[in-house]
């Protein structure tokens, strides 16, 4: 309950005026506010610093080359993602990838806990195929993470501009390293279920992969879903189809049956079919089982290459060959019925029609009924036996 500021009597909480004296609520609130107004001192001018309060602004201020952030000299901006902004930076003669996390993305308690757990576990991650974490600062505003800079090209870029490098032997090596990395990451409570080819770097002079930190997530995921995602990456790398992203996307493979990839060995296709089964109960049950299957694959030279039927002829040979004449299929059922009808009509006209037309037959009976002539059998009945 509230009290009227004019008469002092109780009034309902949501009333627009006092029911006793008629004073409107706006007048009461205005008079109270004027009495309670206290002169406020002018706010001091805030000097914005990089890595400081500018993250709380409505517009995030980007850093320019040469700016210094917590000892890191900015070289250039790398890219943005939903979590934050990445920069290439130098510190003490070494190059790093500096990631500043957006503050508004972690405004609720659950998101803050997820980020803290992810950064904490990534700091303990020790794998030869993951980018080494140099520094994590969760107390700074904004939160940032620095990882070692990895040179080379991503698998997505190699797929787009250097497809010749993606031989089956190369992809097999990449697949084994991916599974080993997924096992090491999973031991720390992390996951690679959202990893894509753009988050995997490969140097030009070797086949050793490096999984970037953006592909590592803190989330409880079924191990068979991780097997499925790794199978999607391997299938996209091996596929020679122009529409490989749509044909071997996770959404499409969860709805349609996996189709074997032409030009890839039968054993490798069998591995992929076990990874990409639509029914999760029929997939590989663990990453260790997938790794054993990859290690037990026969050499590519000794294995049979899958080729669909009719794919051995080239397009040029098909163009040079004359078009075959259309095949004429005889409809035996139709012609059999027509023959039976014709034979029935012939038998009717040969044997049935004369019997109908003779005296005393069906035609004569119909004629007698129409003309009223008595039946000769009734007028002259045959002699009955004694």
mmCIF file with all atom_site columns, C-alpha atoms in Angstrom, residues 127-131 150-155 169-178 200-212:
data_model
loop_
_atom_site.group_PDB
_atom_site.id
_atom_site.type_symbol
_atom_site.label_atom_id
_atom_site.label_alt_id
_atom_site.label_comp_id
_atom_site.label_asym_id
_atom_site.label_entity_id
_atom_site.label_seq_id
_atom_site.pdbx_PDB_ins_code
_atom_site.Cartn_x
_atom_site.Cartn_y
_atom_site.Cartn_z
_atom_site.occupancy
_atom_site.B_iso_or_equiv
_atom_site.pdbx_formal_charge
_atom_site.auth_seq_id
_atom_site.auth_comp_id
_atom_site.auth_asym_id
_atom_site.auth_atom_id
_atom_site.pdbx_PDB_model_num
ATOM 1  C CA . UNK A 1 127 ? 48.925 -31.691 -27.605 1.00 0.00 ? 127 UNK A CA 1
ATOM 2  C CA . UNK A 1 128 ? 51.285 -31.469 -30.532 1.00 0.00 ? 128 UNK A CA 1
ATOM 3  C CA . UNK A 1 129 ? 48.357 -30.759 -32.866 1.00 0.00 ? 129 UNK A CA 1
ATOM 4  C CA . UNK A 1 130 ? 46.886 -27.777 -30.982 1.00 0.00 ? 130 UNK A CA 1
ATOM 5  C CA . UNK A 1 131 ? 48.105 -24.186 -30.878 1.00 0.00 ? 131 UNK A CA 1
ATOM 6  C CA . UNK A 1 150 ? 50.606 -20.834 -36.709 1.00 0.00 ? 150 UNK A CA 1
ATOM 7  C CA . UNK A 1 151 ? 51.830 -20.280 -40.252 1.00 0.00 ? 151 UNK A CA 1
ATOM 8  C CA . UNK A 1 152 ? 50.523 -22.170 -43.247 1.00 0.00 ? 152 UNK A CA 1
ATOM 9  C CA . UNK A 1 153 ? 47.186 -22.632 -44.980 1.00 0.00 ? 153 UNK A CA 1
ATOM 10 C CA . UNK A 1 154 ? 43.923 -23.933 -43.643 1.00 0.00 ? 154 UNK A CA 1
ATOM 11 C CA . UNK A 1 155 ? 42.437 -27.117 -45.062 1.00 0.00 ? 155 UNK A CA 1
ATOM 12 C CA . UNK A 1 169 ? 47.436 -40.684 -48.407 1.00 0.00 ? 169 UNK A CA 1
ATOM 13 C CA . UNK A 1 170 ? 47.539 -37.056 -47.244 1.00 0.00 ? 170 UNK A CA 1
ATOM 14 C CA . UNK A 1 171 ? 43.956 -37.163 -45.975 1.00 0.00 ? 171 UNK A CA 1
ATOM 15 C CA . UNK A 1 172 ? 44.629 -40.410 -44.105 1.00 0.00 ? 172 UNK A CA 1
ATOM 16 C CA . UNK A 1 173 ? 47.499 -38.756 -42.222 1.00 0.00 ? 173 UNK A CA 1
ATOM 17 C CA . UNK A 1 174 ? 45.327 -35.749 -41.453 1.00 0.00 ? 174 UNK A CA 1
ATOM 18 C CA . UNK A 1 175 ? 42.515 -38.008 -40.223 1.00 0.00 ? 175 UNK A CA 1
ATOM 19 C CA . UNK A 1 176 ? 44.794 -39.874 -37.817 1.00 0.00 ? 176 UNK A CA 1
ATOM 20 C CA . UNK A 1 177 ? 46.102 -36.622 -36.355 1.00 0.00 ? 177 UNK A CA 1
ATOM 21 C CA . UNK A 1 178 ? 42.575 -35.249 -36.022 1.00 0.00 ? 178 UNK A CA 1
ATOM 22 C CA . UNK A 1 200 ? 42.822 -26.676 -39.144 1.00 0.00 ? 200 UNK A CA 1
ATOM 23 C CA . UNK A 1 201 ? 46.176 -25.289 -40.311 1.00 0.00 ? 201 UNK A CA 1
ATOM 24 C CA . UNK A 1 202 ? 48.784 -27.199 -42.319 1.00 0.00 ? 202 UNK A CA 1
ATOM 25 C CA . UNK A 1 203 ? 52.285 -25.837 -43.100 1.00 0.00 ? 203 UNK A CA 1
ATOM 26 C CA . UNK A 1 204 ? 53.525 -25.925 -46.673 1.00 0.00 ? 204 UNK A CA 1
ATOM 27 C CA . UNK A 1 205 ? 56.518 -28.173 -46.008 1.00 0.00 ? 205 UNK A CA 1
ATOM 28 C CA . UNK A 1 206 ? 54.897 -30.910 -43.890 1.00 0.00 ? 206 UNK A CA 1
ATOM 29 C CA . UNK A 1 207 ? 51.668 -32.799 -43.231 1.00 0.00 ? 207 UNK A CA 1
ATOM 30 C CA . UNK A 1 208 ? 51.471 -31.932 -39.534 1.00 0.00 ? 208 UNK A CA 1
ATOM 31 C CA . UNK A 1 209 ? 48.190 -30.256 -38.659 1.00 0.00 ? 209 UNK A CA 1
ATOM 32 C CA . UNK A 1 210 ? 47.447 -27.667 -35.972 1.00 0.00 ? 210 UNK A CA 1
ATOM 33 C CA . UNK A 1 211 ? 43.927 -27.216 -34.597 1.00 0.00 ? 211 UNK A CA 1
ATOM 34 C CA . UNK A 1 212 ? 43.181 -23.587 -33.776 1.00 0.00 ? 212 UNK A CA 1
#
